[in-house]
Structure formats: structure tokens, C-alpha cells
């Protein structure tokens, strides 16, 4: 929500003034999207709002086959390469308690700021379309559902988003807002930016029995406790200190429904976060083997299923150095943070960055009331940053096209 401060703008690039002229419109669209939030891969209302905003801008628009995605291609008046800009569309199944006058009331919420992402990309579309005749190449705008766990980015790639312009992008960029970072601060880093996300599902089989006579059966519950401790030992002793993983047991249940009955099976699930594919491969190959050995030593049988989700979000070093130079020039070095370490959260823009060199940048959108956590029912994002988002995205695309 706006504060009236100019801290969200402060932008002196070629698109700054035009972006400021869009402020009121982008704010209104963002708040409309906030109230119309939908979750998952099927977002018909969100898609309809975006299509209305894209109408009349001379774009080549195509839709997803298995999700409510939009791919919009803007062809410039001058020859040049292709650049991609991503904006994710979906919300989260959270009942909003922000107290905002435009708060969602449907039981879903844009608690990760995707409403700002869409509005920021819409702003970049308008800024670049207004200078189409000068535009030295083509820009693909990727509006993507299903970022919150459904891998919408991967699905869009499978359905051809990277080939929508006829040539593959030479670079891809996305901006993610952060309600815990001071407003208008731009944050990125070379290399690993965000972690991979995977899961390991375990089913531990004993025999069950009477709780009064555990010696007559095989109780999997204490064995499950050993497995949980072994997971922590694995991360500390099997992985290098310079490339650690975060492995958390997030689910634990048994099939026993009575206090005097020993469980026959225990189910566990581990969430796995890594910062390199090498470490992820080590976890995937070695952790189930170690846990199965512990189970066998205690007379149990262990079934395991590894579920790969988002890969590491990897900012191409060369592209990121160029991005940082542009950001420094546009907003000043004091407002650009070189992140010292990656975030252990994950992002499915990682799928795009596996195929196309590019960078993910965070922009601070903390409200005046103070930092707010993402994915919270009380999360608030200051939409003062919308002109900054639009300007930076447009400038990054323009500068990259100029480089050829």
C-alpha cells in the first residue's frame, strides 16, 4: 500500500518518468488482482484481467494448453535478439488478515506478492510498447500460474514459451518483491540465488502388537526416532560445510489409533533444500541407503520415494554482473545489495534459468509499519515500488537487447 514517499521511485533511467505516469494505473490494477486472487494452475479471472490490460498493445498472445498462462510477444521495430520477462500469477490458500481495504475475501491470498509481480510486468509491457519503433529486438512476457508448488514455469517451458518468438531468449529476468526488505532496495547475487526444493517420503514397516508386550513385535516408532536423528547427522557429517543442505522432517504419523496398540507402520516426510545439484545428488543417493540400513538393523523395512521439485535458482554470473551495473547506475549503489548468501527458499523461475542465462532480483516492499514475513496471513506489500519494478524490468530488457 502506498505511503506517499518517493523512496519507491528514485529512478533516473530512460523509463523512470514514463513509469511514474503509470503509477496510479498500476496501483489500481495491482489492487484489483489482489482481490481477485486464485491458486494453482487454473486462474481464469486473473487471466481475464491481464488480457484486458494487454489489449490494444500490438502483442502476439498465446495461451497455455494445460494452465491459464499468457505468453505475449512484443516485436521491436529494429532487429535484435529476444529477452524474456517473467511475472507469476497465483496466490496461496491463506485466509487474508491484513486489514487492507482491498483485502481478498475468498480464502486465498497474494501473500507472496505475485499481484505486484503481474502489475510490474504489465508496466514494463506498456513502457516498451510505447517505444516499439526503437526497440532493438523482441521481448517475451511470460505470465505464469502455478509458481507456488505446481511448477507452472516448467509446464510453460514444455508448452513452448521459450520458443514463442521464433528464437530462444538470450537472457531472462524476473523481479520478486520482499516485504521484509526496506522499500526500494534491490537485492541479487551471482550464482546460486535460491535453493532447490525436494522431498523424501518414508514408510517404516514394523509388525505392530500390544503396547504391554513390545518384545513380541517390532515397534517402528522408536526406530522412526532414530531415523529423524540420523537425518540431522547426515547433513552435518556427509555434506561439506561449504555446501550444506537443510533437511527438515515435516510430517510424522503412524497407523495406530489406540494408546494400547503398537503401530505397524510409521510415515515420515523430509523437506530437502540444497544450493547445488551435486549436493542434491548426494542426498538423493546416500540418505535413503543410510536410513534403510538403520531400519534393517532394527528389524524394520523402509520404503522411500524421492520427489524432486524446484531446482536451484541460479543467476548466471556474467548476466548478473551486467544487471548489477545497470541497477547501480539507475538507483545508486547505496540502494543495491549484493546478497552475501543465497536464500534457502525456492522459486520456479529456476526452470527458466536452467535453459536461459539471466537473473532474479528482489525488490524491497516492506510497508511503513515494518518488515512482514512472506506467506503470512498478515503480509502487506507497499505498492509504491510498482513504477520501480516496471522501470527496472524495461531497462534490463532494453539494455540486454542493445548488447545483442
Coordinates of C-alpha atoms in Angstrom, one line a residue:
X1 CA 0.0 0.0 0.0
X2 CA 1.3 3.4 -0.9
X3 CA 2.8 5.7 1.7
X4 CA 3.3 8.8 -0.3
X5 CA 7.0 8.5 0.0
X6 CA 9.3 8.8 -3.1
X7 CA 11.5 6.1 -1.7
X8 CA 9.8 3.6 -4.0
X9 CA 10.8 5.5 -7.2
X10 CA 14.1 7.3 -7.2
X11 CA 14.7 6.1 -10.7
X12 CA 16.6 8.2 -13.2
X13 CA 16.8 5.7 -16.1
X14 CA 15.2 6.1 -19.5
X15 CA 11.9 4.7 -18.4
X16 CA 11.6 6.4 -14.9
X17 CA 9.5 9.3 -15.9
X18 CA 7.1 7.3 -18.0
X19 CA 6.8 4.7 -15.2
X20 CA 5.8 7.4 -12.8
X21 CA 3.0 8.4 -15.1
X22 CA 1.7 4.8 -14.8
X23 CA 1.7 4.8 -11.0
X24 CA -2.0 5.3 -10.4
X25 CA -3.0 2.8 -13.1
X26 CA -0.5 0.1 -12.0
X27 CA -1.6 0.6 -8.4
X28 CA -5.3 0.2 -9.3
X29 CA -4.6 -3.0 -11.4
X30 CA -2.4 -4.5 -8.6
X31 CA -5.2 -4.0 -6.1
X32 CA -7.8 -5.5 -8.4
X33 CA -5.6 -8.5 -8.9
X34 CA -5.1 -8.7 -5.2
X35 CA -8.8 -9.1 -4.6
X36 CA -9.3 -11.5 -7.5
X37 CA -6.6 -13.9 -6.3
X38 CA -6.7 -17.5 -7.4
X39 CA -4.5 -20.5 -6.6
X40 CA -2.9 -23.2 -8.7
X41 CA -2.7 -23.6 -12.4
X42 CA -6.3 -22.6 -13.4
X43 CA -6.7 -18.9 -12.9
X44 CA -9.4 -17.7 -15.3
X45 CA -10.3 -14.4 -13.5
X46 CA -6.7 -13.4 -13.2
X47 CA -6.1 -14.3 -16.8
X48 CA -9.0 -12.2 -17.9
X49 CA -7.7 -9.1 -16.0
X50 CA -4.3 -9.5 -17.6
X51 CA -5.8 -9.9 -21.1
X52 CA -7.8 -6.7 -20.6
X53 CA -4.7 -4.8 -19.7
X54 CA -2.7 -6.2 -22.7
X55 CA -5.4 -5.4 -25.2
X56 CA -4.5 -2.9 -27.9
X57 CA -0.8 -3.0 -27.3
X58 CA 0.1 -4.9 -30.5
X59 CA 1.2 -8.1 -28.9
X60 CA 1.2 -11.6 -30.2
X61 CA -0.6 -13.5 -27.5
X62 CA -0.9 -17.3 -26.9
X63 CA -2.3 -19.3 -24.1
X64 CA -1.3 -22.4 -22.2
X65 CA -2.8 -25.7 -23.0
X66 CA -2.9 -27.1 -19.5
X67 CA -2.8 -24.0 -17.4
X68 CA -4.1 -20.4 -17.6
X69 CA -0.8 -18.9 -18.8
X70 CA -0.3 -16.0 -21.1
X71 CA 2.7 -15.5 -23.4
X72 CA 2.8 -12.1 -25.0
X73 CA 5.4 -11.3 -27.7
X74 CA 6.4 -7.7 -28.4
X75 CA 8.4 -7.3 -31.6
X76 CA 10.5 -4.2 -31.9
X77 CA 11.0 -2.0 -34.9
X78 CA 14.7 -2.8 -35.1
X79 CA 16.4 -6.1 -35.5
X80 CA 17.9 -7.8 -32.4
X81 CA 17.7 -10.8 -30.1
X82 CA 15.0 -12.0 -27.7
X83 CA 14.7 -11.3 -24.0
X84 CA 12.1 -12.8 -21.6
X85 CA 10.5 -11.2 -18.6
X86 CA 8.5 -13.3 -16.1
X87 CA 5.6 -12.5 -13.8
X88 CA 3.9 -15.2 -11.7
X89 CA 0.2 -15.1 -11.3
X90 CA -1.0 -17.4 -8.5
X91 CA -1.7 -16.9 -4.8
X92 CA -1.8 -19.1 -1.7
X93 CA -4.5 -20.9 0.2
X94 CA -4.4 -18.5 3.1
X95 CA -7.3 -16.5 4.5
X96 CA -6.1 -12.9 4.5
X97 CA -6.0 -11.0 7.7
X98 CA -4.0 -7.9 6.5
X99 CA -6.8 -5.4 7.2
X100 CA -6.3 -3.8 3.9
X101 CA -9.4 -2.2 2.3
X102 CA -8.8 -4.2 -0.9
X103 CA -8.0 -7.5 1.0
X104 CA -9.1 -10.8 -0.6
X105 CA -12.2 -12.4 0.9
X106 CA -12.2 -15.8 -0.9
X107 CA -9.9 -17.7 1.4
X108 CA -7.0 -17.3 -0.9
X109 CA -4.3 -14.5 -0.7
X110 CA -1.5 -13.0 -2.6
X111 CA 0.8 -13.5 0.4
X112 CA 3.9 -13.7 -1.8
X113 CA 3.4 -10.6 -3.8
X114 CA 2.5 -12.1 -7.1
X115 CA -0.1 -9.4 -7.6
X116 CA 2.8 -6.8 -7.7
X117 CA 4.8 -9.1 -10.0
X118 CA 2.0 -9.1 -12.5
X119 CA 1.4 -5.3 -12.3
X120 CA 5.2 -4.7 -12.6
X121 CA 5.4 -6.7 -15.7
X122 CA 2.3 -5.0 -17.1
X123 CA 4.1 -1.7 -16.5
X124 CA 7.1 -3.0 -18.4
X125 CA 4.9 -4.1 -21.3
X126 CA 3.4 -0.5 -21.6
X127 CA 6.8 1.1 -21.3
X128 CA 8.4 -1.0 -24.0
X129 CA 5.4 -1.0 -26.3
X130 CA 5.4 2.8 -26.2
X131 CA 8.9 2.7 -27.7
X132 CA 8.3 -0.2 -30.0
X133 CA 9.8 1.5 -33.1
X134 CA 13.1 2.0 -31.3
X135 CA 13.1 -1.4 -29.6
X136 CA 16.2 -3.3 -30.8
X137 CA 14.7 -6.8 -30.7
X138 CA 11.9 -8.8 -29.2
X139 CA 10.6 -9.2 -25.7
X140 CA 8.6 -12.2 -24.5
X141 CA 6.4 -11.6 -21.4
X142 CA 5.7 -14.8 -19.5
X143 CA 2.7 -14.6 -17.2
X144 CA 2.8 -17.9 -15.3
X145 CA 0.4 -19.7 -13.0
X146 CA 1.4 -22.3 -10.5
X147 CA 4.6 -20.9 -9.0
X148 CA 3.6 -21.9 -5.5
X149 CA 4.4 -25.6 -5.8
X150 CA 2.8 -26.7 -9.1
X151 CA 5.8 -26.0 -11.3
X152 CA 4.0 -23.7 -13.7
X153 CA 7.2 -22.5 -15.1
X154 CA 8.3 -26.0 -16.1
X155 CA 4.9 -26.6 -17.7
X156 CA 5.2 -23.4 -19.7
X157 CA 8.6 -24.4 -21.0
X158 CA 7.3 -27.8 -22.0
X159 CA 4.5 -26.0 -23.9
X160 CA 7.0 -23.8 -25.7
X161 CA 7.2 -20.4 -24.0
X162 CA 10.9 -20.2 -24.8
X163 CA 10.3 -20.6 -28.5
X164 CA 7.3 -18.3 -28.7
X165 CA 9.2 -15.6 -30.5
X166 CA 10.8 -17.9 -33.0
X167 CA 14.2 -17.7 -31.5
X168 CA 15.3 -18.6 -28.0
X169 CA 15.8 -15.7 -25.5
X170 CA 19.4 -14.7 -24.9
X171 CA 18.5 -13.6 -21.4
X172 CA 15.6 -13.8 -18.9
X173 CA 14.8 -11.6 -15.9
X174 CA 12.3 -11.6 -13.1
X175 CA 11.7 -9.3 -10.1
X176 CA 10.3 -10.7 -6.8
X177 CA 9.0 -8.3 -4.1
X178 CA 10.1 -8.9 -0.5
X179 CA 8.0 -7.4 2.4
X180 CA 10.9 -7.9 4.8
X181 CA 13.4 -5.7 2.9
X182 CA 13.3 -1.9 3.0
X183 CA 11.2 -0.3 0.3
X184 CA 13.0 0.3 -2.9
X185 CA 16.2 -1.7 -2.1
X186 CA 17.3 -4.0 -4.9
X187 CA 18.9 -7.3 -4.0
X188 CA 20.6 -10.0 -6.0
X189 CA 23.8 -12.1 -6.3
X190 CA 25.8 -14.1 -8.8
X191 CA 25.4 -17.8 -8.8
X192 CA 23.0 -19.7 -6.5
X193 CA 20.3 -17.2 -5.6
X194 CA 17.7 -19.6 -4.1
X195 CA 17.7 -23.2 -3.0
X196 CA 16.3 -26.3 -4.7
X197 CA 13.3 -27.9 -3.0
X198 CA 12.7 -31.7 -2.9
X199 CA 11.1 -34.2 -0.6
X200 CA 11.8 -37.7 0.7
X201 CA 8.8 -39.8 1.7
X202 CA 9.5 -42.7 4.0
X203 CA 7.3 -45.5 5.2
X204 CA 8.7 -47.6 8.0
X205 CA 7.2 -51.1 8.5
X206 CA 7.3 -53.0 11.8
X207 CA 4.8 -55.6 12.9
X208 CA 2.6 -53.8 15.4
X209 CA 1.3 -55.5 18.6
X210 CA 0.1 -54.9 22.1
X211 CA 1.6 -52.0 23.9
X212 CA 2.1 -54.1 27.1
X213 CA 4.2 -56.7 25.2
X214 CA 6.6 -54.8 22.8
X215 CA 9.1 -57.6 23.0
X216 CA 6.6 -59.8 21.0
X217 CA 6.6 -57.4 18.0
X218 CA 8.7 -54.9 16.2
X219 CA 7.7 -51.3 17.2
X220 CA 8.6 -48.9 14.3
X221 CA 8.1 -45.7 16.5
X222 CA 11.4 -45.7 18.3
X223 CA 13.1 -46.7 15.1
X224 CA 11.5 -43.6 13.4
X225 CA 13.0 -41.5 16.2
X226 CA 16.5 -42.9 15.2
X227 CA 15.8 -42.1 11.6
X228 CA 15.0 -38.5 12.5
X229 CA 18.2 -38.1 14.4
X230 CA 20.1 -39.7 11.6
X231 CA 18.8 -37.2 9.1
X232 CA 20.4 -34.4 11.2
X233 CA 23.7 -36.3 11.5
X234 CA 23.7 -36.9 7.7
X235 CA 23.5 -33.2 6.9
X236 CA 26.3 -32.4 9.4
X237 CA 28.7 -35.3 8.6
X238 CA 28.0 -36.4 5.0
X239 CA 27.9 -32.9 3.4
X240 CA 30.7 -30.3 3.1
X241 CA 30.4 -27.4 5.4
X242 CA 30.7 -25.0 2.4
X243 CA 27.7 -26.6 0.6
X244 CA 25.3 -27.6 3.3
X245 CA 21.7 -28.7 2.9
X246 CA 18.7 -28.0 5.2
X247 CA 16.8 -31.3 5.7
X248 CA 13.7 -31.0 7.9
X249 CA 11.3 -33.7 8.9
X250 CA 8.0 -32.0 8.3
X251 CA 5.5 -34.9 8.6
X252 CA 5.3 -37.8 11.1
X253 CA 2.4 -40.2 11.6
X254 CA 1.6 -43.8 12.5
X255 CA -1.3 -46.1 11.7
X256 CA -2.0 -46.7 15.4
X257 CA -5.3 -45.2 16.6
X258 CA -5.3 -46.5 20.1
X259 CA -2.9 -45.9 23.0
X260 CA -2.5 -49.6 23.8
X261 CA -1.7 -50.6 20.2
X262 CA 1.8 -50.5 18.8
X263 CA 2.0 -49.0 15.3
X264 CA 2.7 -51.3 12.4
X265 CA 3.8 -48.5 10.1
X266 CA 5.2 -45.0 10.6
X267 CA 5.2 -42.4 7.8
X268 CA 7.7 -39.6 7.6
X269 CA 8.4 -36.9 5.1
X270 CA 11.6 -34.8 4.8
X271 CA 11.9 -31.4 3.1
X272 CA 15.3 -31.0 1.4
X273 CA 16.9 -27.7 0.5
X274 CA 20.3 -27.6 -1.3
X275 CA 22.3 -25.0 -3.1
X276 CA 23.9 -27.2 -5.7
X277 CA 22.9 -30.2 -7.8
X278 CA 26.0 -32.1 -6.6
X279 CA 24.8 -31.9 -3.0
X280 CA 21.2 -32.8 -4.0
X281 CA 22.5 -35.8 -5.8
X282 CA 24.5 -36.9 -2.7
X283 CA 21.4 -36.5 -0.5
X284 CA 19.2 -38.4 -3.0
X285 CA 21.7 -41.3 -3.4
X286 CA 23.0 -41.7 0.1
X287 CA 20.4 -40.7 2.6
X288 CA 17.8 -43.4 1.7
X289 CA 20.5 -46.0 1.8
X290 CA 21.7 -44.9 5.3
X291 CA 18.1 -44.8 6.6
X292 CA 17.3 -48.2 5.2
X293 CA 20.3 -49.7 7.0
X294 CA 19.2 -48.3 10.3
X295 CA 15.7 -49.7 9.7
X296 CA 17.1 -53.1 8.8
X297 CA 19.3 -53.2 11.8
X298 CA 16.2 -52.8 14.0
X299 CA 14.2 -55.4 12.2
X300 CA 12.1 -53.0 10.1
X301 CA 11.7 -52.5 6.4
X302 CA 11.9 -49.0 4.9
X303 CA 10.3 -47.8 1.7
X304 CA 11.5 -44.5 0.3
X305 CA 10.3 -42.2 -2.5
X306 CA 12.3 -39.1 -3.6
X307 CA 10.2 -36.3 -5.1
X308 CA 12.2 -33.7 -7.0
X309 CA 10.6 -30.2 -7.1
X310 CA 12.2 -26.9 -7.9
X311 CA 15.9 -26.9 -8.9
X312 CA 18.4 -24.3 -7.6
X313 CA 17.7 -20.8 -8.8
X314 CA 21.0 -19.9 -10.4
X315 CA 21.8 -16.4 -11.6
X316 CA 24.2 -16.5 -14.5
X317 CA 27.3 -14.7 -13.2
X318 CA 28.0 -12.7 -16.4
X319 CA 24.4 -11.7 -16.8
X320 CA 24.1 -10.8 -13.1
X321 CA 27.2 -8.6 -13.3
X322 CA 25.6 -6.7 -16.1
X323 CA 22.4 -6.4 -14.1
X324 CA 24.2 -5.0 -11.1
X325 CA 25.9 -2.4 -13.3
X326 CA 22.5 -1.3 -14.6
X327 CA 21.0 -1.2 -11.2
X328 CA 23.9 0.8 -9.7
X329 CA 23.6 3.3 -12.5
X330 CA 19.8 3.6 -12.2
X331 CA 19.2 3.8 -8.5
X332 CA 22.6 4.3 -7.0
X333 CA 25.0 1.8 -5.3
X334 CA 23.6 2.5 -1.9
X335 CA 20.2 1.0 -2.9
X336 CA 21.7 -2.1 -4.5
X337 CA 22.6 -5.0 -2.2
X338 CA 24.9 -7.8 -3.2
X339 CA 23.5 -10.7 -1.2
X340 CA 26.2 -12.5 0.7
X341 CA 24.5 -15.9 0.8
X342 CA 21.6 -17.5 -1.1
X343 CA 18.1 -17.8 0.3
X344 CA 17.0 -21.3 1.3
X345 CA 13.5 -20.6 -0.1
X346 CA 12.9 -21.8 -3.7
X347 CA 11.5 -20.4 -6.9
X348 CA 10.3 -22.0 -10.1
X349 CA 11.9 -19.3 -12.2
X350 CA 14.8 -21.7 -11.7
X351 CA 13.4 -23.8 -14.6
X352 CA 13.8 -20.8 -16.9
X353 CA 17.3 -20.0 -15.6
X354 CA 18.3 -23.7 -16.3
X355 CA 17.6 -23.0 -20.0
X356 CA 18.4 -19.3 -20.4
X357 CA 21.1 -17.2 -18.7
X358 CA 19.6 -14.5 -16.6
X359 CA 18.9 -13.2 -13.1
X360 CA 16.3 -13.0 -10.4
X361 CA 16.2 -9.7 -8.5
X362 CA 14.4 -9.0 -5.2
X363 CA 13.0 -5.5 -4.5
X364 CA 12.1 -4.4 -1.0
X365 CA 8.4 -3.7 -0.5
X366 CA 8.2 -3.5 3.3
X367 CA 5.4 -1.3 4.5
X368 CA 5.8 1.7 6.8
X369 CA 4.6 -0.5 9.7
X370 CA 7.8 -2.6 9.4
X371 CA 9.0 -5.8 7.9
X372 CA 6.5 -8.5 7.2
X373 CA 7.1 -12.2 6.5
X374 CA 6.2 -13.7 3.2
X375 CA 3.4 -16.3 3.1
X376 CA 1.8 -14.7 6.2
X377 CA -1.9 -14.0 6.6
X378 CA -0.9 -10.5 7.6
X379 CA 1.6 -9.9 4.8
X380 CA 1.5 -6.4 3.3
X381 CA 3.5 -5.2 0.3
X382 CA 3.9 -1.5 -0.4
X383 CA 2.9 -0.9 -3.9
X384 CA 4.9 2.4 -4.0
X385 CA 7.5 0.2 -5.7
X386 CA 5.5 -0.6 -8.8
X387 CA 7.0 2.1 -11.0
X388 CA 10.4 1.0 -9.9
X389 CA 9.6 -2.6 -10.8
X390 CA 8.3 -1.6 -14.2
X391 CA 11.2 0.7 -14.9
X392 CA 13.9 -1.8 -13.9
X393 CA 12.4 -4.7 -15.9
X394 CA 12.0 -2.5 -19.0
X395 CA 15.5 -1.1 -18.6
X396 CA 17.1 -4.5 -18.2
X397 CA 15.3 -5.8 -21.3
X398 CA 16.3 -2.8 -23.3
X399 CA 20.0 -2.8 -22.3
X400 CA 20.2 -6.5 -23.0
X401 CA 18.7 -6.1 -26.4
X402 CA 21.2 -3.3 -27.2
X403 CA 24.1 -5.6 -26.3
X404 CA 22.9 -8.1 -28.9

